[in-house]
PDB file of C-alpha atoms in Angstrom:
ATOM      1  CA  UNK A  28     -86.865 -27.214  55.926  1.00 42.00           C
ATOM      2  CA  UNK A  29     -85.431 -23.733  55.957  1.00 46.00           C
ATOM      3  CA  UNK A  30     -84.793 -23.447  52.249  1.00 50.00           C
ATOM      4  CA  UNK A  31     -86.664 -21.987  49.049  1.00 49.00           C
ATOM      5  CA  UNK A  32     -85.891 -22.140  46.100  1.00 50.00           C
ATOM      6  CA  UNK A  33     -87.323 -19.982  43.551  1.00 48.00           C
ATOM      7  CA  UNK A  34     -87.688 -20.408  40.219  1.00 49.00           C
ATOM      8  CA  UNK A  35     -88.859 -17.485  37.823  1.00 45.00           C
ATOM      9  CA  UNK A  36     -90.185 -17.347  34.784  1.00 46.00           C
ATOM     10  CA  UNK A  37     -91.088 -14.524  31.853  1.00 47.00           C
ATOM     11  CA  UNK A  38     -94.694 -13.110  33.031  1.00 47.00           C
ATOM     12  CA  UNK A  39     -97.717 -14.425  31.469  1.00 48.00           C
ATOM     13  CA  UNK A  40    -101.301 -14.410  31.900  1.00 49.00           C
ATOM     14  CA  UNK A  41    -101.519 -18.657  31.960  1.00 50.00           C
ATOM     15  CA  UNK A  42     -98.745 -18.124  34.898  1.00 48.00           C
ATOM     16  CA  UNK A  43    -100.520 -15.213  36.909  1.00 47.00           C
ATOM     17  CA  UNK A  44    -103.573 -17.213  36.803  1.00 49.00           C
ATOM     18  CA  UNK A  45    -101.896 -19.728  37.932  1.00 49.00           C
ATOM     19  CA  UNK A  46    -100.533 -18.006  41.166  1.00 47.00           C
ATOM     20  CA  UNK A  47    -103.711 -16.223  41.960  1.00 49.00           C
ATOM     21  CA  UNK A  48    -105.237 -19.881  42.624  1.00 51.00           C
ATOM     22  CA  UNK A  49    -102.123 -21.401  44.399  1.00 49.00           C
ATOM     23  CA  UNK A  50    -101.135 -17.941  46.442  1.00 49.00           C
ATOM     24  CA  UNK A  51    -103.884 -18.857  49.371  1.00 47.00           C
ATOM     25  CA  UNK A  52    -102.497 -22.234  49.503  1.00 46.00           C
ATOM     26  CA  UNK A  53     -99.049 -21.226  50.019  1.00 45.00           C
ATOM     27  CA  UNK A  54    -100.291 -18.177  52.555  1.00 46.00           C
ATOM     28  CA  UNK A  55    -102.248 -21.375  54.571  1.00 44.00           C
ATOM     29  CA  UNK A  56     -98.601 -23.380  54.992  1.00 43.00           C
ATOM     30  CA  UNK A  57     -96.427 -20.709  55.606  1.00 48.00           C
ATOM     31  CA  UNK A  58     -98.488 -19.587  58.068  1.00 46.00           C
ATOM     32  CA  UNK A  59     -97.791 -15.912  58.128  1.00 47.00           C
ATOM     33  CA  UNK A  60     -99.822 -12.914  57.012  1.00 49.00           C
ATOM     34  CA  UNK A  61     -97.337 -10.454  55.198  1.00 51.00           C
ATOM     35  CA  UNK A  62     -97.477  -6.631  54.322  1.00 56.00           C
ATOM     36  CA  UNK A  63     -94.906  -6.756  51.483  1.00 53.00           C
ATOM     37  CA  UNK A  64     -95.415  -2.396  51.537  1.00 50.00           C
ATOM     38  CA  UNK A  65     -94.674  -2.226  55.342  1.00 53.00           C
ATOM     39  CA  UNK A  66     -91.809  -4.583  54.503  1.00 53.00           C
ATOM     40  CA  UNK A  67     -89.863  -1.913  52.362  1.00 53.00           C
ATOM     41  CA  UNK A  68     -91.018  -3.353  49.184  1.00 51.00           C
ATOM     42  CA  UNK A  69     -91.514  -1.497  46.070  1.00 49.00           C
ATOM     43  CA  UNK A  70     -95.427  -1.504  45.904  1.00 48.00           C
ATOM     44  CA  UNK A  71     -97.285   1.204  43.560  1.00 48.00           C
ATOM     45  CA  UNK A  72    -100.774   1.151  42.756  1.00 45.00           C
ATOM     46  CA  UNK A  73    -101.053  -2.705  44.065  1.00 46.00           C
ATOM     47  CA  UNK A  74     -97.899  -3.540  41.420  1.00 46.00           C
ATOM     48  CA  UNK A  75     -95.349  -5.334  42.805  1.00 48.00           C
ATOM     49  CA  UNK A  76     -92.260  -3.666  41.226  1.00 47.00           C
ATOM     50  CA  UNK A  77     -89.318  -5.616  42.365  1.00 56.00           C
ATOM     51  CA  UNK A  78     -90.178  -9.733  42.867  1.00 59.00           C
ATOM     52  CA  UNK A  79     -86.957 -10.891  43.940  1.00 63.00           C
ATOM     53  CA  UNK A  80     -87.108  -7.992  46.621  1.00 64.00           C
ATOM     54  CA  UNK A  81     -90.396  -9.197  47.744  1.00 65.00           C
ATOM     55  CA  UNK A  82     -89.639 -12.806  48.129  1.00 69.00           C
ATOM     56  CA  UNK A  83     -86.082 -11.876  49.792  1.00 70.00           C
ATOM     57  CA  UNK A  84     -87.840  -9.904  52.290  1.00 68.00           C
ATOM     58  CA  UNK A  85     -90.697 -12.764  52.969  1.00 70.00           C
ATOM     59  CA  UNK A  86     -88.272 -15.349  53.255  1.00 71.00           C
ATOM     60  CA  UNK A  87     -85.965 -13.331  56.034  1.00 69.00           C
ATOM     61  CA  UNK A  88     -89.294 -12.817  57.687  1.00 67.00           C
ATOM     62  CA  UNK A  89     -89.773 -15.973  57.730  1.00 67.00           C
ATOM     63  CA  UNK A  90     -85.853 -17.321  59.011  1.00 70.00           C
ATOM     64  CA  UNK A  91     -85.197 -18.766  55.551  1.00 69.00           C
ATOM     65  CA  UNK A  92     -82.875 -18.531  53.191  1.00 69.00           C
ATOM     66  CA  UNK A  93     -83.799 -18.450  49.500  1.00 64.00           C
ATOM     67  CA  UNK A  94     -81.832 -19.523  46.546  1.00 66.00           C
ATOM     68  CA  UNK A  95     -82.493 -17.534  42.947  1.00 59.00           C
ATOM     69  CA  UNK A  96     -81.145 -19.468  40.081  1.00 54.00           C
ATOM     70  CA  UNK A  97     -78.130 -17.162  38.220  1.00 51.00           C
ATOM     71  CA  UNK A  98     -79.339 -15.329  35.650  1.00 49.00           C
ATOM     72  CA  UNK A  99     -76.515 -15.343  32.818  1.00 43.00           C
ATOM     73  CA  UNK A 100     -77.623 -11.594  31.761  1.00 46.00           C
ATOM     74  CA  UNK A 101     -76.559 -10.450  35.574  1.00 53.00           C
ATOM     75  CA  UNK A 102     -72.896 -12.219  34.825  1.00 55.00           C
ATOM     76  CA  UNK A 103     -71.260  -8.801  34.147  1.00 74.00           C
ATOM     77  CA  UNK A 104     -73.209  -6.927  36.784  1.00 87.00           C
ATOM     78  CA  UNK A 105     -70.326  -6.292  38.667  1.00 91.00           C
ATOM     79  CA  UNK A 106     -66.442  -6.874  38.243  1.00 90.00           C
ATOM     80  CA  UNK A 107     -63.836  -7.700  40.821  1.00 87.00           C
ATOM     81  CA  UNK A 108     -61.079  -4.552  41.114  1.00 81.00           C
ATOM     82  CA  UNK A 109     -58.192  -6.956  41.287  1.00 81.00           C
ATOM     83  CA  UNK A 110     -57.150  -9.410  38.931  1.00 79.00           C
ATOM     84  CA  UNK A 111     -56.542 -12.193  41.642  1.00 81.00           C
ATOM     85  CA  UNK A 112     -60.145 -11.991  43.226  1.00 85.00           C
ATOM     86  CA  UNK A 113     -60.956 -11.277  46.457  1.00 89.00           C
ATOM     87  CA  UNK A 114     -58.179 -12.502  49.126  1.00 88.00           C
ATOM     88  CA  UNK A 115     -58.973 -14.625  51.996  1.00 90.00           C
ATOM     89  CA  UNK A 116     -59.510 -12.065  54.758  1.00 89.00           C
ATOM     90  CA  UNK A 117     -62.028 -10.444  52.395  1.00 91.00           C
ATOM     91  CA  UNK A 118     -64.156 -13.603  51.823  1.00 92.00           C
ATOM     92  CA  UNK A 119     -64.381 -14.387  55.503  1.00 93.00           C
ATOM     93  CA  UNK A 120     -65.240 -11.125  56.586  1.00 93.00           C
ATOM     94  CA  UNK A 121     -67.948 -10.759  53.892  1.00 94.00           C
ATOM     95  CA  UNK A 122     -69.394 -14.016  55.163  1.00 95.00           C
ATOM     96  CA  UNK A 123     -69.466 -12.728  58.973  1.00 94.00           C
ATOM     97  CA  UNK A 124     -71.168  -9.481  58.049  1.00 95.00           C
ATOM     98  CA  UNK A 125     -73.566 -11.712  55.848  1.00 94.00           C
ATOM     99  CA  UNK A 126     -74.228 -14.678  58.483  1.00 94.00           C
ATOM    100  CA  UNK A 127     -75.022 -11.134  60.691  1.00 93.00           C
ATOM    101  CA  UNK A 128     -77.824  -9.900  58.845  1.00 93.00           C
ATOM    102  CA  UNK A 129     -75.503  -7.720  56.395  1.00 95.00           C
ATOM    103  CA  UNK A 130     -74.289  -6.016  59.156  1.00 93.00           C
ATOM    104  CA  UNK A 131     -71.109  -5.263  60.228  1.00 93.00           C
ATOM    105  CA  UNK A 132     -67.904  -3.463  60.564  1.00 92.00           C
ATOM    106  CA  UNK A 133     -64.698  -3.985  58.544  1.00 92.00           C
ATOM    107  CA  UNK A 134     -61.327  -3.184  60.272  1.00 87.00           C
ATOM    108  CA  UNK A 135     -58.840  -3.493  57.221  1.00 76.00           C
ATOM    109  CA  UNK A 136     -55.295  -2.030  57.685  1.00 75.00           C
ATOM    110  CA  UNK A 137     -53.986   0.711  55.001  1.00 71.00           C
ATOM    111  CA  UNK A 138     -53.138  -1.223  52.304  1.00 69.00           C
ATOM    112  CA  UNK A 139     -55.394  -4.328  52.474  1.00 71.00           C
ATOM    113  CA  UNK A 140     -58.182  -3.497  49.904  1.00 84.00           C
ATOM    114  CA  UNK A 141     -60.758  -1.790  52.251  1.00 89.00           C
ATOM    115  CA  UNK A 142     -62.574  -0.153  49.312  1.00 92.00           C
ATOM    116  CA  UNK A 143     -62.411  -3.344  47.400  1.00 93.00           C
ATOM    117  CA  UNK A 144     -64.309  -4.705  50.495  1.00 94.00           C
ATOM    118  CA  UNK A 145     -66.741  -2.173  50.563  1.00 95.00           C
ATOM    119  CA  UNK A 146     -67.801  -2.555  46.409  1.00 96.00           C
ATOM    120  CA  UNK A 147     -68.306  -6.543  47.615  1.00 95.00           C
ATOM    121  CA  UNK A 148     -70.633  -5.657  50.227  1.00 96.00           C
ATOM    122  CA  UNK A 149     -72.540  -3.258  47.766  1.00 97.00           C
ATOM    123  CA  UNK A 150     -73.002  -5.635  45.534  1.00 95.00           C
ATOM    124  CA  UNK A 151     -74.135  -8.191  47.847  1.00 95.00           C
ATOM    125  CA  UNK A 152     -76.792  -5.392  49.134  1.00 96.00           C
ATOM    126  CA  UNK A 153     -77.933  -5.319  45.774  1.00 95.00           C
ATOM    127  CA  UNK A 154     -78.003  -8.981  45.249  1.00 92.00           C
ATOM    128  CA  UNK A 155     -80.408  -9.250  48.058  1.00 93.00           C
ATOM    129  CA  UNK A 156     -82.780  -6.633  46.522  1.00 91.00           C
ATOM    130  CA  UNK A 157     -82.094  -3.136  47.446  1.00 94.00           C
ATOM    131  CA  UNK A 158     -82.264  -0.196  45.200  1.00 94.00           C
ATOM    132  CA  UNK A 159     -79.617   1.867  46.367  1.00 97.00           C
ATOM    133  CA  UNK A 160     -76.476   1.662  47.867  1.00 98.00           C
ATOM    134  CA  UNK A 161     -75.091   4.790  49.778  1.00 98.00           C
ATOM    135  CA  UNK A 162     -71.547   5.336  50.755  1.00 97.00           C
ATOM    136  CA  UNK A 163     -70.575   8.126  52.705  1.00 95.00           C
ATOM    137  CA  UNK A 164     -66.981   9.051  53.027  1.00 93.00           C
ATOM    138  CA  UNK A 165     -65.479  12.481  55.250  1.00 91.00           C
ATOM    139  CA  UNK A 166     -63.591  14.065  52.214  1.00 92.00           C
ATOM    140  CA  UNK A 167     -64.514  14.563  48.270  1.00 93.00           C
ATOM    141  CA  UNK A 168     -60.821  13.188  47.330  1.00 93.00           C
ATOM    142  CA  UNK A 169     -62.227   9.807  49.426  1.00 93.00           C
ATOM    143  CA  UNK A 170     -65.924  10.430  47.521  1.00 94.00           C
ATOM    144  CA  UNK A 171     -64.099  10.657  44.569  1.00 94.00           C
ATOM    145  CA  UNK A 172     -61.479   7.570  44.562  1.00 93.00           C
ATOM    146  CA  UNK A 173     -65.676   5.601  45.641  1.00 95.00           C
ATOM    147  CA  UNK A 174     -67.135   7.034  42.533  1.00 94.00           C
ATOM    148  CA  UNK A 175     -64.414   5.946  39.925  1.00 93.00           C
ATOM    149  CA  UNK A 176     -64.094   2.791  41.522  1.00 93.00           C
ATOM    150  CA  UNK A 177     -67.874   1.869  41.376  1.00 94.00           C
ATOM    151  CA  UNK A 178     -67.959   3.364  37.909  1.00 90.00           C
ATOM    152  CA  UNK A 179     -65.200   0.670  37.054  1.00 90.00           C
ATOM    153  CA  UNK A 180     -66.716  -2.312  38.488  1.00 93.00           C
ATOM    154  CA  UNK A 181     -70.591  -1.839  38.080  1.00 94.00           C
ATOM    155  CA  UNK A 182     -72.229  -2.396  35.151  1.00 90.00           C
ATOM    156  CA  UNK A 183     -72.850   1.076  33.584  1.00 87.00           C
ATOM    157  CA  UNK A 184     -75.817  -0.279  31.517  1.00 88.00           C
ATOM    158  CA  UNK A 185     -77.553  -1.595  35.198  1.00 91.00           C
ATOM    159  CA  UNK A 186     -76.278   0.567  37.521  1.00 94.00           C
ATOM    160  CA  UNK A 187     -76.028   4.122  37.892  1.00 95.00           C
ATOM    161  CA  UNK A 188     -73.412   6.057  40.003  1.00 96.00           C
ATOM    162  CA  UNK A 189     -74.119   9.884  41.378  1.00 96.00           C
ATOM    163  CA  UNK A 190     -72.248  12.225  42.807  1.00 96.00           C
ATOM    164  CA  UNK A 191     -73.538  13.417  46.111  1.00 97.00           C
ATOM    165  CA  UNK A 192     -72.159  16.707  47.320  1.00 94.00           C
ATOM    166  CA  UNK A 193     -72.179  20.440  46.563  1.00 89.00           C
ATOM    167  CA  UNK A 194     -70.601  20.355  43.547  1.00 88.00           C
ATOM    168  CA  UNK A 195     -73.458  18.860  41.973  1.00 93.00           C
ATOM    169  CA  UNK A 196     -76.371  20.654  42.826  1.00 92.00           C
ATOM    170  CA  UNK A 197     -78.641  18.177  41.264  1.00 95.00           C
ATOM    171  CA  UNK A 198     -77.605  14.866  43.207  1.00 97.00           C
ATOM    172  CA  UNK A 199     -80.889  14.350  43.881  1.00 96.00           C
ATOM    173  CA  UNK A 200     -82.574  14.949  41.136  1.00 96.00           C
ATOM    174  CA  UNK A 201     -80.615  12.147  39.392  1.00 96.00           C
ATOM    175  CA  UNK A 202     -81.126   9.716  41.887  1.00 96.00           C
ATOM    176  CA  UNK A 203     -84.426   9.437  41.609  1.00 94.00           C
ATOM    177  CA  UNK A 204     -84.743   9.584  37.638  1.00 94.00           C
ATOM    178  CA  UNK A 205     -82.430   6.591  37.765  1.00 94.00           C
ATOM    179  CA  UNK A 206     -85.009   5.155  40.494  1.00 93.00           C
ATOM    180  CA  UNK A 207     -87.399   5.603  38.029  1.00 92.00           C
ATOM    181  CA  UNK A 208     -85.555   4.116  35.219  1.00 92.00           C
ATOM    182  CA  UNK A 209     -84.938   0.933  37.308  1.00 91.00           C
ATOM    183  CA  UNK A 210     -81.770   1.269  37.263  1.00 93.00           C
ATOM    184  CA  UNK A 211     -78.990  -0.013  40.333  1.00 95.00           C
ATOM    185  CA  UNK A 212     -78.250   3.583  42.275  1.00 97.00           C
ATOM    186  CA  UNK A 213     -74.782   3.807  43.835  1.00 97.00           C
ATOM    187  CA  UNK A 214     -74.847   7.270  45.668  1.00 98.00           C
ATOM    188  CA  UNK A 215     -71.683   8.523  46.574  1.00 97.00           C
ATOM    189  CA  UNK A 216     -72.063  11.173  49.551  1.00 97.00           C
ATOM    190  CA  UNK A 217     -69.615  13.713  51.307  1.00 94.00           C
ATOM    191  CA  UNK A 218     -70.353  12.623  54.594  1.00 91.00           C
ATOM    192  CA  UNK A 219     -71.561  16.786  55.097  1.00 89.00           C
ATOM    193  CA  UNK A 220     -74.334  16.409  52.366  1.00 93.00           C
ATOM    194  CA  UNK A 221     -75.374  13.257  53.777  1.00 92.00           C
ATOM    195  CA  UNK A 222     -76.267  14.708  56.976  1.00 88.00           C
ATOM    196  CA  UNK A 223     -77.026  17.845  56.411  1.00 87.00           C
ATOM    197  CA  UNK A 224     -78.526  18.474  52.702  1.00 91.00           C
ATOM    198  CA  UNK A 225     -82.712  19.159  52.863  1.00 92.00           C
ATOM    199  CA  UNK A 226     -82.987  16.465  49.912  1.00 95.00           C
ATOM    200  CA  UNK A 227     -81.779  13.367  51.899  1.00 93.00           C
ATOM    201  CA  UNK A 228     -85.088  12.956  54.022  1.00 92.00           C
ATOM    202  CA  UNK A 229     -86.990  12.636  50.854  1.00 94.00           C
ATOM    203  CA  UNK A 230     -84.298  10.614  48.907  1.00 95.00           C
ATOM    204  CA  UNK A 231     -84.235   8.426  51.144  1.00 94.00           C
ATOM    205  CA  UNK A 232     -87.679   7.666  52.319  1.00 93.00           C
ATOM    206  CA  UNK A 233     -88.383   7.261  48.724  1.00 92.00           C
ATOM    207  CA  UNK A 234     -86.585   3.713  48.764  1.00 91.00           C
ATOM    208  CA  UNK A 235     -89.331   2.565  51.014  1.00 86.00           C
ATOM    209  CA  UNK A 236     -86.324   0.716  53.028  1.00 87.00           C
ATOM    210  CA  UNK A 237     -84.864  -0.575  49.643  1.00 91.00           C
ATOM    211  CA  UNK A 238     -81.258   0.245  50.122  1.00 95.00           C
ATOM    212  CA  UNK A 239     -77.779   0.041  51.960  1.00 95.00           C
ATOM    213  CA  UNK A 240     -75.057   2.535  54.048  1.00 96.00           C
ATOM    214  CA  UNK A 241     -71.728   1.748  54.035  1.00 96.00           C
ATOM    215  CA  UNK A 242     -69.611   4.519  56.023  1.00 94.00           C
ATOM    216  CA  UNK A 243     -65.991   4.902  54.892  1.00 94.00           C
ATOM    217  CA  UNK A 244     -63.681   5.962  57.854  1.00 89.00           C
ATOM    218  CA  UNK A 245     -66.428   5.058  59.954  1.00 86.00           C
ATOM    219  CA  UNK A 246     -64.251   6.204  63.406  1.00 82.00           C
ATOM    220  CA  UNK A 247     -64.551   9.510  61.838  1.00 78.00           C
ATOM    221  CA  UNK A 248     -68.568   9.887  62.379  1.00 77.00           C
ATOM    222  CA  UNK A 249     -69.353  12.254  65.430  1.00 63.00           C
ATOM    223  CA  UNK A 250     -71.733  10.132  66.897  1.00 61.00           C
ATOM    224  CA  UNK A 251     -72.652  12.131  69.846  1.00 55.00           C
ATOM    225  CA  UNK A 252     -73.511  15.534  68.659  1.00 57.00           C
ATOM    226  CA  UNK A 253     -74.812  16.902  65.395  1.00 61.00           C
ATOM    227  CA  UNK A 254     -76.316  15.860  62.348  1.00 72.00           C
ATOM    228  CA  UNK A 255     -74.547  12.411  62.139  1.00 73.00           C
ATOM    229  CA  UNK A 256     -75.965  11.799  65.575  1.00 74.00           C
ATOM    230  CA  UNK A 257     -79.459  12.584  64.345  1.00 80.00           C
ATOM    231  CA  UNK A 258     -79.198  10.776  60.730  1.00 84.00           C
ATOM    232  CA  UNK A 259     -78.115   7.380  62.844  1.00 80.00           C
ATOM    233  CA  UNK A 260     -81.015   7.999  65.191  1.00 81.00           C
ATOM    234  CA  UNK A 261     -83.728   8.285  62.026  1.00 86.00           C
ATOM    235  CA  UNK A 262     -82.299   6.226  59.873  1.00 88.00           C
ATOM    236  CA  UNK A 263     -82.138   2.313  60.337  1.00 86.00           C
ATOM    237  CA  UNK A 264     -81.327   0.558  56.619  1.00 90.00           C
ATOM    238  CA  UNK A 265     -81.480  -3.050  56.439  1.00 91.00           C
ATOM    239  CA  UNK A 266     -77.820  -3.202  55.433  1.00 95.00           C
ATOM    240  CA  UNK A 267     -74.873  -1.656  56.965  1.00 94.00           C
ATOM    241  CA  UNK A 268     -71.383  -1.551  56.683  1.00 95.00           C
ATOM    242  CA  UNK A 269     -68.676   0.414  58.218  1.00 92.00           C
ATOM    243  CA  UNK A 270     -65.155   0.595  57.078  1.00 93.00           C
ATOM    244  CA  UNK A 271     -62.294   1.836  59.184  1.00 90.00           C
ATOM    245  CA  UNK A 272     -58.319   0.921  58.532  1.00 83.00           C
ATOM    246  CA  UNK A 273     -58.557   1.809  62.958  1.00 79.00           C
ATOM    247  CA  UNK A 274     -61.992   1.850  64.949  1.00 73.00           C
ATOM    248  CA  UNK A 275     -60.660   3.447  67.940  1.00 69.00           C
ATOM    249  CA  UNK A 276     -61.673   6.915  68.184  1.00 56.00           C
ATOM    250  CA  UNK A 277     -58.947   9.106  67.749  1.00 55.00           C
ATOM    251  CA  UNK A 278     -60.420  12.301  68.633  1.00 57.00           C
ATOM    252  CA  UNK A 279     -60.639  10.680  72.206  1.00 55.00           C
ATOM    253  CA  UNK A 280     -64.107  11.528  72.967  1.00 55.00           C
ATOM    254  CA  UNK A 281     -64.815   8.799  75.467  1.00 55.00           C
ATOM    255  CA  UNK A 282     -64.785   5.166  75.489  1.00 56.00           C
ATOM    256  CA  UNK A 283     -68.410   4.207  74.152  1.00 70.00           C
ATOM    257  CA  UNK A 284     -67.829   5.290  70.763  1.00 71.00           C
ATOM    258  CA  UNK A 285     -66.518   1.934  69.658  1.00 75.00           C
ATOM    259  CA  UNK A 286     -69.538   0.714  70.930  1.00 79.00           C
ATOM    260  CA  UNK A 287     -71.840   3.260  70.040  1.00 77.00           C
ATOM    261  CA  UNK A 288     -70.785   2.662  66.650  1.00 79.00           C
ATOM    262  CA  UNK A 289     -70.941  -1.128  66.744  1.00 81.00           C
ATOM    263  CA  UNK A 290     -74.426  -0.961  68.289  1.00 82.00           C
ATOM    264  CA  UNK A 291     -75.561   0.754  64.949  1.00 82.00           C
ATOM    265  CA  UNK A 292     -73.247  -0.837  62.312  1.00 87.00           C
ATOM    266  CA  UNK A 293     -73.356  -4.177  63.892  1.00 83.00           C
ATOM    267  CA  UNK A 294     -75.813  -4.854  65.884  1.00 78.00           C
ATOM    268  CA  UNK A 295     -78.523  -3.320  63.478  1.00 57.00           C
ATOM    269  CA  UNK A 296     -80.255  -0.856  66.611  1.00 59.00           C
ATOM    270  CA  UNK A 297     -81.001   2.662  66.353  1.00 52.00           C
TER     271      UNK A 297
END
């Protein structure tokens, strides 16, 4: 059928044995030849790094879904902002962008938990594997109002959460010590930084694919000139999210940015 389910176990050496003998078995029925480096996954010195990761990106190479059993020590990974839970236009839009690859864009009205939204889809990113989460919003009061929100809801002991802009000259730096540590990142960019700071091409690459974007005020990118223009055309993520409270454009600079936009948030091409 099109279902796995995995279950895991603490390593051992009986265990690894074991899989060394069955792997060419399973690689014979599946059918498929996979590069799990090409793939994004975290592969050093022939170590796999990340095995959920892995098997999350075999399995949507392969049009499956896959099914990890909860782990009780991931129950307080991440916290709901709102006593009630999510509300009902939330769930169904998170499962649209999901049954669309993780892809997407949110139109939420002032007022109807957009953020909230946003720290859902992150930790769905994250659920499926990825490293990193980046969210870029246009202002640091917006970057700011993202970075005490994901402090609140993430587990601090799991997850780390950076500030990305001028006023901490080290951004980088931190991000990939807590990539080291194995720790959850949740960068928080300026939009400005994001674009334009020398340190994002090699932040970045370093997640081999590993992580998410989720643009706040998304009508606000200048998709046809500058360096947002060049960061959408170098930069394809596996997940994507845009949030906008109105996805017109209201600079009025023509009628394909809707769909410019769309065509990279939601339709996954760059």
């Amino acid at each position: 059928n099109d279902r796995i389910t995995c279950h895991l176990a603490e390593s051992s050496h009986e265990q690894i044995q074991h899989f060394q003998e069955c792997w060419p078995d399973y690689t014979a029925i599946l059918g498929h030849c996979i590069n799990l480096h090409s793939m994004g996954a975290d592969v050093h010195e022939r170590v796999l790094w990340d095995p959920k990761e892995a098997l999350s990106l075999i399995c949507r190479a392969l049009g499956m879904e896959i099914e990890f059993p909860e782990d009780p020590g991931d129950s307080d990974f991440f916290t709901y902002p709102h006593p009630d839970g999510p509300a009902p236009h939330q769930e169904s839009a998170i499962q649209k962008w999901e049954d669309n690859g993780f892809r997407g864009i949110f139109e939420h009205a002032t007022g109807t938990y957009k953020t909230a939204s946003g720290l859902i889809a992150a930790h769905k990113i994250f659920e499926q594997g990825a490293t990193c989460v980046v969210i870029s919003s246009p202002k640091i009061r917006i970057a700011m109002q993202w970075y005490d929100k994901c402090y609140t809801c993430f587990s601090t002991e799991k997850t780390q959460v950076i500030k990305c802009w001028h006023h901490n000259k080290k951004w980088h730096e931190e991000i990939l010590e807590a990539r080291d540590s194995g720790k959850k990142i949740l960068a928080v960019f300026v939009q400005d930084t994001l674009w334009d700071s020398p340190h994002t091409n090699p932040v970045l690459t370093s997640f081999k694919g590993s992580w998410g974007l989720i643009i706040d005020e998304a009508h606000n990118w200048d998709i046809y000139e500058g360096q947002a223009s060049l960061f959408m055309g170098y930069w394809g993520p596996p997940y994507r999210l845009g949030l906008t409270a109105e996805l017109e454009d209201p600079f009025n600079r023509g009628t394909d940015h809707v769909e410019v936009l769309k065509t990279y948030l939601s339709n996954g091409i760059n």
